[in-house]
mmCIF file of C-alpha atoms and ligand atoms in Angstrom:
data_model
loop_
_atom_site.group_PDB
_atom_site.id
_atom_site.type_symbol
_atom_site.label_atom_id
_atom_site.label_comp_id
_atom_site.label_asym_id
_atom_site.label_seq_id
_atom_site.Cartn_x
_atom_site.Cartn_y
_atom_site.Cartn_z
ATOM 1 C CA MET M 14 176.775 140.991 43.381
ATOM 2 C CA LYS M 15 177.446 142.298 46.885
ATOM 3 C CA LYS M 16 174.809 144.780 48.005
ATOM 4 C CA HIS M 17 175.883 147.895 49.861
ATOM 5 C CA ASN M 18 172.944 148.639 52.140
ATOM 6 C CA PHE M 19 172.749 152.347 53.030
ATOM 7 C CA SER M 20 169.135 152.164 54.289
ATOM 8 C CA ALA M 21 168.227 154.410 57.218
ATOM 9 C CA GLY M 22 166.226 151.726 58.997
ATOM 10 C CA PRO M 23 165.482 148.892 59.182
ATOM 11 C CA ALA M 24 169.125 148.766 58.294
ATOM 12 C CA ILE M 25 172.236 146.716 57.676
ATOM 13 C CA LEU M 26 173.166 143.860 60.032
ATOM 14 C CA PRO M 27 176.509 142.027 60.220
ATOM 15 C CA GLN M 28 176.700 139.041 57.845
ATOM 16 C CA SER M 29 177.686 136.616 60.637
ATOM 17 C CA VAL M 30 174.663 137.747 62.689
ATOM 18 C CA LYS M 31 172.292 137.088 59.793
ATOM 19 C CA GLU M 32 173.755 133.614 59.310
ATOM 20 C CA LYS M 33 173.423 132.695 62.991
ATOM 21 C CA ALA M 34 169.896 134.127 63.073
ATOM 22 C CA SER M 35 168.862 132.126 60.022
ATOM 23 C CA GLN M 36 170.130 128.948 61.667
ATOM 24 C CA ALA M 37 168.219 129.762 64.869
ATOM 25 C CA ALA M 38 165.087 130.375 62.816
ATOM 26 C CA VAL M 39 165.204 126.766 61.622
ATOM 27 C CA ASP M 40 166.862 124.881 64.487
ATOM 28 C CA TYR M 41 168.100 126.680 67.587
ATOM 29 C CA ASN M 42 171.274 125.108 69.002
ATOM 30 C CA ASN M 43 170.394 121.621 67.729
ATOM 31 C CA SER M 44 167.262 121.596 69.869
ATOM 32 C CA GLY M 45 165.101 120.507 66.954
ATOM 33 C CA LEU M 46 162.994 123.635 67.440
ATOM 34 C CA SER M 47 163.046 127.072 65.914
ATOM 35 C CA LEU M 48 163.740 129.820 68.427
ATOM 36 C CA MET M 49 160.413 131.257 67.263
ATOM 37 C CA GLU M 50 158.543 128.242 68.632
ATOM 38 C CA MET M 51 160.202 128.196 72.048
ATOM 39 C CA SER M 52 158.780 129.487 75.326
ATOM 40 C CA HIS M 53 159.906 132.900 76.502
ATOM 41 C CA ARG M 54 160.032 131.358 79.996
ATOM 42 C CA GLY M 55 162.298 128.514 78.894
ATOM 43 C CA LYS M 56 165.943 128.257 79.856
ATOM 44 C CA GLU M 57 167.171 128.925 76.295
ATOM 45 C CA PHE M 58 165.475 132.297 75.963
ATOM 46 C CA VAL M 59 166.175 133.354 79.550
ATOM 47 C CA GLU M 60 169.872 132.820 78.754
ATOM 48 C CA ILE M 61 169.556 134.906 75.585
ATOM 49 C CA LEU M 62 167.837 137.733 77.443
ATOM 50 C CA ASN M 63 170.475 137.714 80.200
ATOM 51 C CA LYS M 64 173.240 137.742 77.607
ATOM 52 C CA ALA M 65 171.621 140.637 75.742
ATOM 53 C CA GLU M 66 171.456 142.664 78.959
ATOM 54 C CA LYS M 67 175.019 141.740 79.867
ATOM 55 C CA ASN M 68 176.244 142.837 76.430
ATOM 56 C CA VAL M 69 174.543 146.233 76.797
ATOM 57 C CA ARG M 70 176.163 146.686 80.215
ATOM 58 C CA THR M 71 179.577 145.656 78.901
ATOM 59 C CA LEU M 72 179.470 147.918 75.857
ATOM 60 C CA LEU M 73 178.352 151.104 77.604
ATOM 61 C CA GLY M 74 179.653 150.441 81.122
ATOM 62 C CA VAL M 75 176.149 150.383 82.622
ATOM 63 C CA ASP M 76 176.183 149.729 86.376
ATOM 64 C CA ASP M 77 173.461 148.457 88.723
ATOM 65 C CA ASN M 78 172.025 151.918 89.295
ATOM 66 C CA TYR M 79 170.487 151.491 85.881
ATOM 67 C CA ALA M 80 168.002 148.952 84.566
ATOM 68 C CA VAL M 81 168.349 147.613 81.023
ATOM 69 C CA LEU M 82 164.985 146.834 79.430
ATOM 70 C CA PHE M 83 163.858 145.312 76.144
ATOM 71 C CA LEU M 84 160.409 146.667 75.317
ATOM 72 C CA THR M 85 158.021 146.924 72.380
ATOM 73 C CA GLY M 86 156.223 149.852 70.765
ATOM 74 C CA GLY M 87 159.331 151.360 69.177
ATOM 75 C CA ALA M 88 161.114 154.550 70.109
ATOM 76 C CA SER M 89 157.770 156.242 69.432
ATOM 77 C CA THR M 90 156.289 154.689 72.593
ATOM 78 C CA GLN M 91 159.241 156.035 74.587
ATOM 79 C CA PHE M 92 158.297 159.561 73.479
ATOM 80 C CA PHE M 93 155.402 159.450 75.934
ATOM 81 C CA MET M 94 156.469 156.705 78.335
ATOM 82 C CA THR M 95 159.425 158.798 79.486
ATOM 83 C CA ALA M 96 157.323 161.861 80.327
ATOM 84 C CA MET M 97 154.500 159.760 81.764
ATOM 85 C CA ASN M 98 156.850 157.902 84.145
ATOM 86 C CA LEU M 99 159.192 160.747 85.088
ATOM 87 C CA ALA M 100 157.293 164.051 85.247
ATOM 88 C CA ASN M 101 154.248 165.377 87.073
ATOM 89 C CA PRO M 102 151.885 167.770 85.235
ATOM 90 C CA ASN M 103 153.439 170.874 86.808
ATOM 91 C CA ASP M 104 157.072 169.855 86.508
ATOM 92 C CA ASN M 105 159.277 171.631 83.992
ATOM 93 C CA ILE M 106 160.899 169.407 81.423
ATOM 94 C CA ALA M 107 163.276 170.803 78.787
ATOM 95 C CA TYR M 108 163.331 169.671 75.160
ATOM 96 C CA VAL M 109 165.778 170.382 72.363
ATOM 97 C CA ASP M 110 164.050 170.385 68.983
ATOM 98 C CA THR M 111 166.468 169.032 66.385
ATOM 99 C CA GLY M 112 164.090 167.406 63.930
ATOM 100 C CA ALA M 113 160.940 165.461 63.177
ATOM 101 C CA TRP M 114 161.610 162.848 65.858
ATOM 102 C CA SER M 115 162.305 165.501 68.511
ATOM 103 C CA SER M 116 159.094 167.269 67.518
ATOM 104 C CA LYS M 117 157.142 164.072 67.976
ATOM 105 C CA ALA M 118 158.720 163.555 71.397
ATOM 106 C CA ILE M 119 157.692 167.127 72.324
ATOM 107 C CA LYS M 120 154.106 166.602 71.173
ATOM 108 C CA GLU M 121 153.718 163.440 73.250
ATOM 109 C CA ALA M 122 155.429 164.817 76.373
ATOM 110 C CA LYS M 123 153.025 167.775 76.367
ATOM 111 C CA LEU M 124 150.225 165.339 77.181
ATOM 112 C CA PHE M 125 151.836 164.704 80.571
ATOM 113 C CA SER M 126 153.932 167.628 81.698
ATOM 114 C CA ASN M 127 155.128 171.173 81.203
ATOM 115 C CA VAL M 128 157.394 171.129 78.150
ATOM 116 C CA ASN M 129 159.896 173.954 77.593
ATOM 117 C CA VAL M 130 161.502 173.920 74.149
ATOM 118 C CA ILE M 131 164.850 175.505 75.006
ATOM 119 C CA ALA M 132 166.539 175.325 71.588
ATOM 120 C CA SER M 133 165.492 174.561 68.028
ATOM 121 C CA SER M 134 166.916 174.549 64.511
ATOM 122 C CA LYS M 135 163.524 174.279 62.863
ATOM 123 C CA GLU M 136 163.960 177.611 61.043
ATOM 124 C CA ALA M 137 166.804 176.066 58.995
ATOM 125 C CA ASN M 138 165.006 172.771 58.295
ATOM 126 C CA TYR M 139 167.053 171.292 61.134
ATOM 127 C CA ASN M 140 170.365 171.378 59.275
ATOM 128 C CA TYR M 141 172.378 172.025 62.448
ATOM 129 C CA ILE M 142 172.455 171.268 66.189
ATOM 130 C CA PRO M 143 171.497 174.472 68.010
ATOM 131 C CA GLU M 144 173.541 175.746 70.914
ATOM 132 C CA ILE M 145 172.112 174.331 74.116
ATOM 133 C CA VAL M 146 172.239 176.916 76.907
ATOM 134 C CA PRO M 147 171.345 175.576 80.371
ATOM 135 C CA PRO M 148 167.831 176.849 81.229
ATOM 136 C CA SER M 149 167.415 179.148 84.253
ATOM 137 C CA MET M 150 164.815 176.879 85.868
ATOM 138 C CA THR M 151 166.122 173.437 86.762
ATOM 139 C CA PRO M 152 164.086 171.048 84.673
ATOM 140 C CA LYS M 153 163.269 167.538 85.858
ATOM 141 C CA TYR M 154 165.166 166.340 82.796
ATOM 142 C CA MET M 155 166.403 167.513 79.408
ATOM 143 C CA HIS M 156 165.353 165.559 76.344
ATOM 144 C CA LEU M 157 167.862 165.229 73.497
ATOM 145 C CA THR M 158 167.898 163.397 70.179
ATOM 146 C CA SER M 159 171.543 162.411 69.839
ATOM 147 C CA ASN M 160 171.447 161.721 66.111
ATOM 148 C CA ASN M 161 168.906 163.137 63.692
ATOM 149 C CA THR M 162 168.463 160.330 61.218
ATOM 150 C CA ILE M 163 166.495 162.368 58.688
ATOM 151 C CA TYR M 164 168.685 165.511 58.592
ATOM 152 C CA GLY M 165 172.118 163.954 59.094
ATOM 153 C CA THR M 166 173.055 165.909 62.224
ATOM 154 C CA GLN M 167 174.521 164.588 65.476
ATOM 155 C CA ILE M 168 175.246 166.020 68.912
ATOM 156 C CA LYS M 169 179.037 166.045 69.285
ATOM 157 C CA GLU M 170 179.377 167.593 72.746
ATOM 158 C CA TRP M 171 176.963 166.856 75.550
ATOM 159 C CA PRO M 172 175.591 170.048 77.114
ATOM 160 C CA ASP M 173 176.762 170.954 80.578
ATOM 161 C CA VAL M 174 173.603 170.876 82.701
ATOM 162 C CA THR M 175 172.735 169.664 86.181
ATOM 163 C CA CYS M 176 169.604 167.696 85.300
ATOM 164 C CA PRO M 177 169.723 164.202 83.764
ATOM 165 C CA PHE M 178 169.357 163.703 80.021
ATOM 166 C CA VAL M 179 166.565 161.653 78.552
ATOM 167 C CA CYS M 180 167.960 160.769 75.162
ATOM 168 C CA ASP M 181 166.571 159.248 71.982
ATOM 169 C CA MET M 182 169.626 157.371 70.620
ATOM 170 C CA SER M 183 167.730 155.323 68.049
ATOM 171 C CA SER M 184 170.227 155.908 65.272
ATOM 172 C CA ASP M 185 173.568 156.161 67.056
ATOM 173 C CA ILE M 186 173.506 154.053 70.223
ATOM 174 C CA PHE M 187 176.670 151.895 70.441
ATOM 175 C CA SER M 188 178.352 154.042 67.788
ATOM 176 C CA ARG M 189 180.634 155.800 70.316
ATOM 177 C CA PRO M 190 181.509 155.893 74.036
ATOM 178 C CA LEU M 191 179.171 157.880 76.323
ATOM 179 C CA PRO M 192 179.468 159.741 79.640
ATOM 180 C CA LEU M 193 176.759 157.488 81.043
ATOM 181 C CA GLU M 194 176.444 159.319 84.369
ATOM 182 C CA LYS M 195 174.851 162.284 82.541
ATOM 183 C CA PHE M 196 171.944 160.173 81.337
ATOM 184 C CA GLY M 197 168.739 159.351 83.203
ATOM 185 C CA VAL M 198 167.190 157.471 80.289
ATOM 186 C CA ILE M 199 168.584 156.278 76.984
ATOM 187 C CA TYR M 200 166.146 154.729 74.541
ATOM 188 C CA ALA M 201 166.465 153.379 71.028
ATOM 189 C CA GLY M 202 164.431 151.434 68.524
ATOM 190 C CA ALA M 203 166.676 148.501 67.589
ATOM 191 C CA GLN M 204 166.219 148.675 63.826
ATOM 192 C CA LYS M 205 168.974 151.184 63.031
ATOM 193 C CA ASN M 206 172.168 150.323 64.822
ATOM 194 C CA VAL M 207 171.269 147.376 67.075
ATOM 195 C CA GLY M 208 169.097 144.713 65.478
ATOM 196 C CA PRO M 209 165.857 144.077 63.640
ATOM 197 C CA ALA M 210 162.608 146.004 64.101
ATOM 198 C CA GLY M 211 160.333 144.904 66.933
ATOM 199 C CA VAL M 212 162.322 145.647 70.067
ATOM 200 C CA SER M 213 163.419 148.865 71.766
ATOM 201 C CA LEU M 214 166.204 149.167 74.219
ATOM 202 C CA VAL M 215 165.711 151.331 77.321
ATOM 203 C CA ILE M 216 168.453 152.086 79.850
ATOM 204 C CA ILE M 217 167.008 153.848 82.861
ATOM 205 C CA LYS M 218 168.367 155.149 86.143
ATOM 206 C CA LYS M 219 166.213 153.441 88.732
ATOM 207 C CA GLU M 220 166.214 156.297 91.261
ATOM 208 C CA LEU M 221 164.215 158.477 88.825
ATOM 209 C CA LEU M 222 161.192 156.190 89.078
ATOM 210 C CA GLY M 223 158.295 156.160 91.522
ATOM 211 C CA LYS M 224 158.052 159.956 91.753
ATOM 212 C CA VAL M 225 154.928 160.687 89.724
ATOM 213 C CA GLU M 226 151.448 161.044 91.197
ATOM 214 C CA ARG M 227 149.465 159.747 88.243
ATOM 215 C CA GLN M 228 148.199 156.194 87.911
ATOM 216 C CA LEU M 229 150.169 154.314 85.278
ATOM 217 C CA PRO M 230 148.767 151.436 83.215
ATOM 218 C CA THR M 231 150.730 148.368 84.312
ATOM 219 C CA ILE M 232 152.431 147.743 80.992
ATOM 220 C CA LEU M 233 153.406 151.405 80.567
ATOM 221 C CA ASN M 234 155.109 151.554 83.960
ATOM 222 C CA TYR M 235 158.885 151.023 83.695
ATOM 223 C CA GLN M 236 158.865 149.501 87.176
ATOM 224 C CA THR M 237 156.726 146.612 85.906
ATOM 225 C CA HIS M 238 159.369 145.701 83.353
ATOM 226 C CA ILE M 239 162.178 146.072 85.868
ATOM 227 C CA ASP M 240 160.364 143.810 88.343
ATOM 228 C CA LYS M 241 159.595 141.230 85.651
ATOM 229 C CA GLY M 242 162.963 141.318 83.883
ATOM 230 C CA SER M 243 161.517 142.473 80.531
ATOM 231 C CA SER M 244 159.133 139.510 80.557
ATOM 232 C CA PHE M 245 155.936 140.950 82.047
ATOM 233 C CA ASN M 246 154.240 139.905 78.833
ATOM 234 C CA THR M 247 155.681 137.915 75.917
ATOM 235 C CA PRO M 248 158.779 139.789 74.794
ATOM 236 C CA PRO M 249 159.825 139.886 71.107
ATOM 237 C CA VAL M 250 161.913 136.728 71.376
ATOM 238 C CA PHE M 251 163.506 136.656 67.954
ATOM 239 C CA PRO M 252 164.405 140.397 67.691
ATOM 240 C CA ILE M 253 165.977 140.190 71.167
ATOM 241 C CA TYR M 254 168.063 137.217 70.007
ATOM 242 C CA VAL M 255 169.309 139.054 66.917
ATOM 243 C CA THR M 256 170.004 142.125 69.046
ATOM 244 C CA MET M 257 172.059 140.006 71.450
ATOM 245 C CA LEU M 258 174.050 138.647 68.497
ATOM 246 C CA THR M 259 174.669 142.128 67.086
ATOM 247 C CA LEU M 260 175.848 143.376 70.464
ATOM 248 C CA GLN M 261 178.148 140.369 70.764
ATOM 249 C CA TRP M 262 179.503 141.175 67.284
ATOM 250 C CA THR M 263 180.097 144.750 68.464
ATOM 251 C CA ILE M 264 182.015 143.530 71.519
ATOM 252 C CA ASP M 265 184.045 141.053 69.417
ATOM 253 C CA ASN M 266 184.958 143.885 67.045
ATOM 254 C CA GLY M 267 186.447 146.084 69.733
ATOM 255 C CA GLY M 268 183.412 147.702 71.389
ATOM 256 C CA VAL M 269 182.179 151.267 71.127
ATOM 257 C CA SER M 270 185.627 152.912 70.922
ATOM 258 C CA ALA M 271 186.531 150.793 67.915
ATOM 259 C CA MET M 272 183.096 151.532 66.406
ATOM 260 C CA ALA M 273 183.630 155.275 66.894
ATOM 261 C CA LYS M 274 186.957 155.072 65.059
ATOM 262 C CA ARG M 275 185.500 153.033 62.206
ATOM 263 C CA ASN M 276 182.437 155.275 61.937
ATOM 264 C CA SER M 277 184.546 158.393 61.788
ATOM 265 C CA GLU M 278 186.781 156.890 59.060
ATOM 266 C CA LYS M 279 183.739 155.937 57.005
ATOM 267 C CA SER M 280 182.012 159.286 57.323
ATOM 268 C CA GLN M 281 185.251 161.209 56.638
ATOM 269 C CA LEU M 282 185.697 159.273 53.424
ATOM 270 C CA LEU M 283 182.201 160.186 52.249
ATOM 271 C CA TYR M 284 182.204 163.809 53.443
ATOM 272 C CA ASN M 285 185.551 164.359 51.730
ATOM 273 C CA GLU M 286 183.999 163.191 48.480
ATOM 274 C CA ILE M 287 180.866 165.337 48.973
ATOM 275 C CA ASP M 288 183.054 168.400 49.616
ATOM 276 C CA SER M 289 185.494 167.824 46.771
ATOM 277 C CA ASN M 290 183.015 166.678 44.105
ATOM 278 C CA ASP M 291 181.606 169.671 42.189
ATOM 279 C CA LEU M 292 178.290 167.975 41.444
ATOM 280 C CA PHE M 293 177.281 167.404 45.077
ATOM 281 C CA VAL M 294 176.645 169.501 48.167
ATOM 282 C CA GLY M 295 176.078 168.419 51.782
ATOM 283 C CA THR M 296 172.856 169.580 53.469
ATOM 284 C CA ALA M 297 173.933 169.601 57.135
ATOM 285 C CA GLN M 298 176.229 172.281 58.545
ATOM 286 C CA VAL M 299 179.755 170.905 58.726
ATOM 287 C CA SER M 300 180.145 171.125 62.519
ATOM 288 C CA SER M 301 176.879 169.222 63.048
ATOM 289 C CA ARG M 302 177.471 166.458 60.525
ATOM 290 C CA SER M 303 176.483 162.963 61.606
ATOM 291 C CA ASN M 304 178.828 159.998 61.451
ATOM 292 C CA MET M 305 175.804 157.761 60.964
ATOM 293 C CA ASN M 306 173.672 159.421 58.264
ATOM 294 C CA ALA M 307 175.192 161.701 55.618
ATOM 295 C CA THR M 308 172.691 163.845 53.703
ATOM 296 C CA PHE M 309 173.606 165.440 50.376
ATOM 297 C CA LEU M 310 172.134 166.796 47.157
ATOM 298 C CA LEU M 311 173.010 166.967 43.498
ATOM 299 C CA LYS M 312 173.332 170.662 42.624
ATOM 300 C CA ASP M 313 171.573 169.820 39.365
ATOM 301 C CA GLU M 314 168.501 167.893 40.491
ATOM 302 C CA SER M 315 167.739 166.753 36.964
ATOM 303 C CA LEU M 316 170.655 164.296 37.313
ATOM 304 C CA THR M 317 169.011 162.507 40.266
ATOM 305 C CA ASP M 318 167.616 159.527 38.353
ATOM 306 C CA ALA M 319 170.873 159.029 36.452
ATOM 307 C CA PHE M 320 172.810 158.960 39.733
ATOM 308 C CA LEU M 321 170.385 156.524 41.333
ATOM 309 C CA GLU M 322 170.771 154.267 38.277
ATOM 310 C CA ASP M 323 174.559 154.288 38.639
ATOM 311 C CA CYS M 324 174.188 153.471 42.336
ATOM 312 C CA GLN M 325 171.882 150.577 41.550
ATOM 313 C CA ALA M 326 174.305 149.223 38.970
ATOM 314 C CA ALA M 327 177.027 149.171 41.653
ATOM 315 C CA GLY M 328 174.812 147.330 44.177
ATOM 316 C CA ILE M 329 174.214 150.451 46.277
ATOM 317 C CA VAL M 330 170.746 150.449 47.840
ATOM 318 C CA GLY M 331 168.733 152.635 50.226
ATOM 319 C CA ILE M 332 170.419 155.887 49.229
ATOM 320 C CA LYS M 333 167.366 158.000 48.392
ATOM 321 C CA GLY M 334 166.921 160.867 50.852
ATOM 322 C CA HIS M 335 163.985 161.351 53.210
ATOM 323 C CA ARG M 336 161.153 163.277 51.535
ATOM 324 C CA SER M 337 161.537 166.212 53.943
ATOM 325 C CA VAL M 338 165.164 166.838 52.904
ATOM 326 C CA GLY M 339 165.268 165.381 49.378
ATOM 327 C CA GLY M 340 168.431 164.319 47.597
ATOM 328 C CA PHE M 341 170.356 161.429 49.121
ATOM 329 C CA ARG M 342 171.057 159.950 52.487
ATOM 330 C CA ALA M 343 173.793 157.420 53.127
ATOM 331 C CA SER M 344 173.344 155.633 56.446
ATOM 332 C CA MET M 345 176.619 154.100 57.606
ATOM 333 C CA TYR M 346 175.751 152.203 60.763
ATOM 334 C CA ASN M 347 178.202 150.071 62.766
ATOM 335 C CA ALA M 348 177.724 146.965 60.607
ATOM 336 C CA MET M 349 178.773 148.734 57.403
ATOM 337 C CA GLY M 350 182.358 148.278 56.277
ATOM 338 C CA LEU M 351 184.614 150.923 54.774
ATOM 339 C CA ASP M 352 184.477 149.019 51.457
ATOM 340 C CA SER M 353 180.792 149.889 51.054
ATOM 341 C CA VAL M 354 181.436 153.594 51.599
ATOM 342 C CA GLN M 355 184.316 153.330 49.130
ATOM 343 C CA ALA M 356 181.914 151.789 46.588
ATOM 344 C CA LEU M 357 179.616 154.823 46.927
ATOM 345 C CA VAL M 358 182.516 157.257 46.692
ATOM 346 C CA ASP M 359 183.709 155.503 43.520
ATOM 347 C CA VAL M 360 180.263 155.888 41.933
ATOM 348 C CA MET M 361 180.129 159.596 42.868
ATOM 349 C CA ASN M 362 183.581 160.051 41.420
ATOM 350 C CA SER M 363 182.888 158.361 38.095
ATOM 351 C CA PHE M 364 179.510 160.127 37.918
ATOM 352 C CA SER M 365 181.241 163.490 38.123
ATOM 353 C CA LYS M 366 183.616 162.454 35.310
ATOM 354 C CA LYS M 367 180.605 161.627 33.125
ATOM 355 C CA HIS M 368 178.502 164.678 34.000
ATOM 356 C CA GLY M 369 180.949 167.258 35.314
HETATM 357 C C1 PLP T 29 163.610 155.821 63.527
HETATM 358 C C2 PLP T 29 163.627 156.766 64.662
HETATM 359 C C3 PLP T 29 162.571 156.838 65.582
HETATM 360 C C4 PLP T 29 161.309 156.020 65.445
HETATM 361 O O1 PLP T 29 161.502 154.742 65.873
HETATM 362 P P1 PLP T 29 160.305 153.681 65.935
HETATM 363 O O2 PLP T 29 160.989 152.515 66.564
HETATM 364 O O3 PLP T 29 159.869 153.440 64.524
HETATM 365 O O4 PLP T 29 159.222 154.249 66.769
HETATM 366 C C5 PLP T 29 162.689 157.716 66.639
HETATM 367 N N1 PLP T 29 163.779 158.493 66.796
HETATM 368 C C6 PLP T 29 164.805 158.445 65.925
HETATM 369 C C7 PLP T 29 165.999 159.337 66.143
HETATM 370 C C8 PLP T 29 164.767 157.598 64.836
HETATM 371 O O5 PLP T 29 165.793 157.554 63.974
#
């Protein structure tokens, strides 16, 4: 039976990407070697890395003012690497607190600079994106989390400020077009919308670097990775390959505009069902709803196990909500087709006929 994978991350990958990756795991391009046993300095991997970078640039329109890096340590390492590389201890940096990941970014940035939390929706368990008013001081940068994977909220309009954004896009990068010029840094763990776990993508405006007084450990200095083309040390060869394939799939399927259209169709289908089905209720405020992760509850929690059983019977997996929100979370990343969302909607619909 076809599985409909709604997992939040690691998450769904396109079928054709998985097939190519499995071939490369055994015999890369008829070389007689697995890609996993090939040198990261060899011509094959250098080509893959160049292609991965080129695909990022093509998809988001990234010009030479920005570097595109493939690093390790997850988005969680970027929480501190950004502040460490961009801000001196007495600089003001502005943070918008829209969830658990934002809060972690705030905690880490405080180790290196003067963090001002300028907006938060913590008081409502982060069920909306707060209004972002430009701060009176000009911060060095403003940190945003574009999509809040746990709470199912997403920034729809970029705030109008004069400083660059540093943005955690782990769960919605490549899901829609971006006004790139507003961003100083974009970072994302690959395992939601880009590829497998083990690599993070960082897009960074080069002119922001080299301005801090502190000594940086070599491997935590962005400039090192720019100078060494993401190969200062051994990069995660296989995750970068799968990421390159996923980005190529994204390009071949119409790029980020086509993804945005598809993602909005998918999420509309599900939100319409959540809103019209008497048994369910959405947890995020309507105007903040994410096109990537939809969070919802059964009004009668005692039906939870019965609903999960019906989902399982229909091949729907990864639907259980994050413990801090409860209920259900349907993650509908780029690689998911409308048919999978329809399968979930059908289960919700027949469930309400049985229990309504
Ligand atoms: C998953 C996630 C993270 C954490 O990513 P790691 O790669 O596991 O460190 C950070 N931010 C957001 C928005 C996420 O969804």
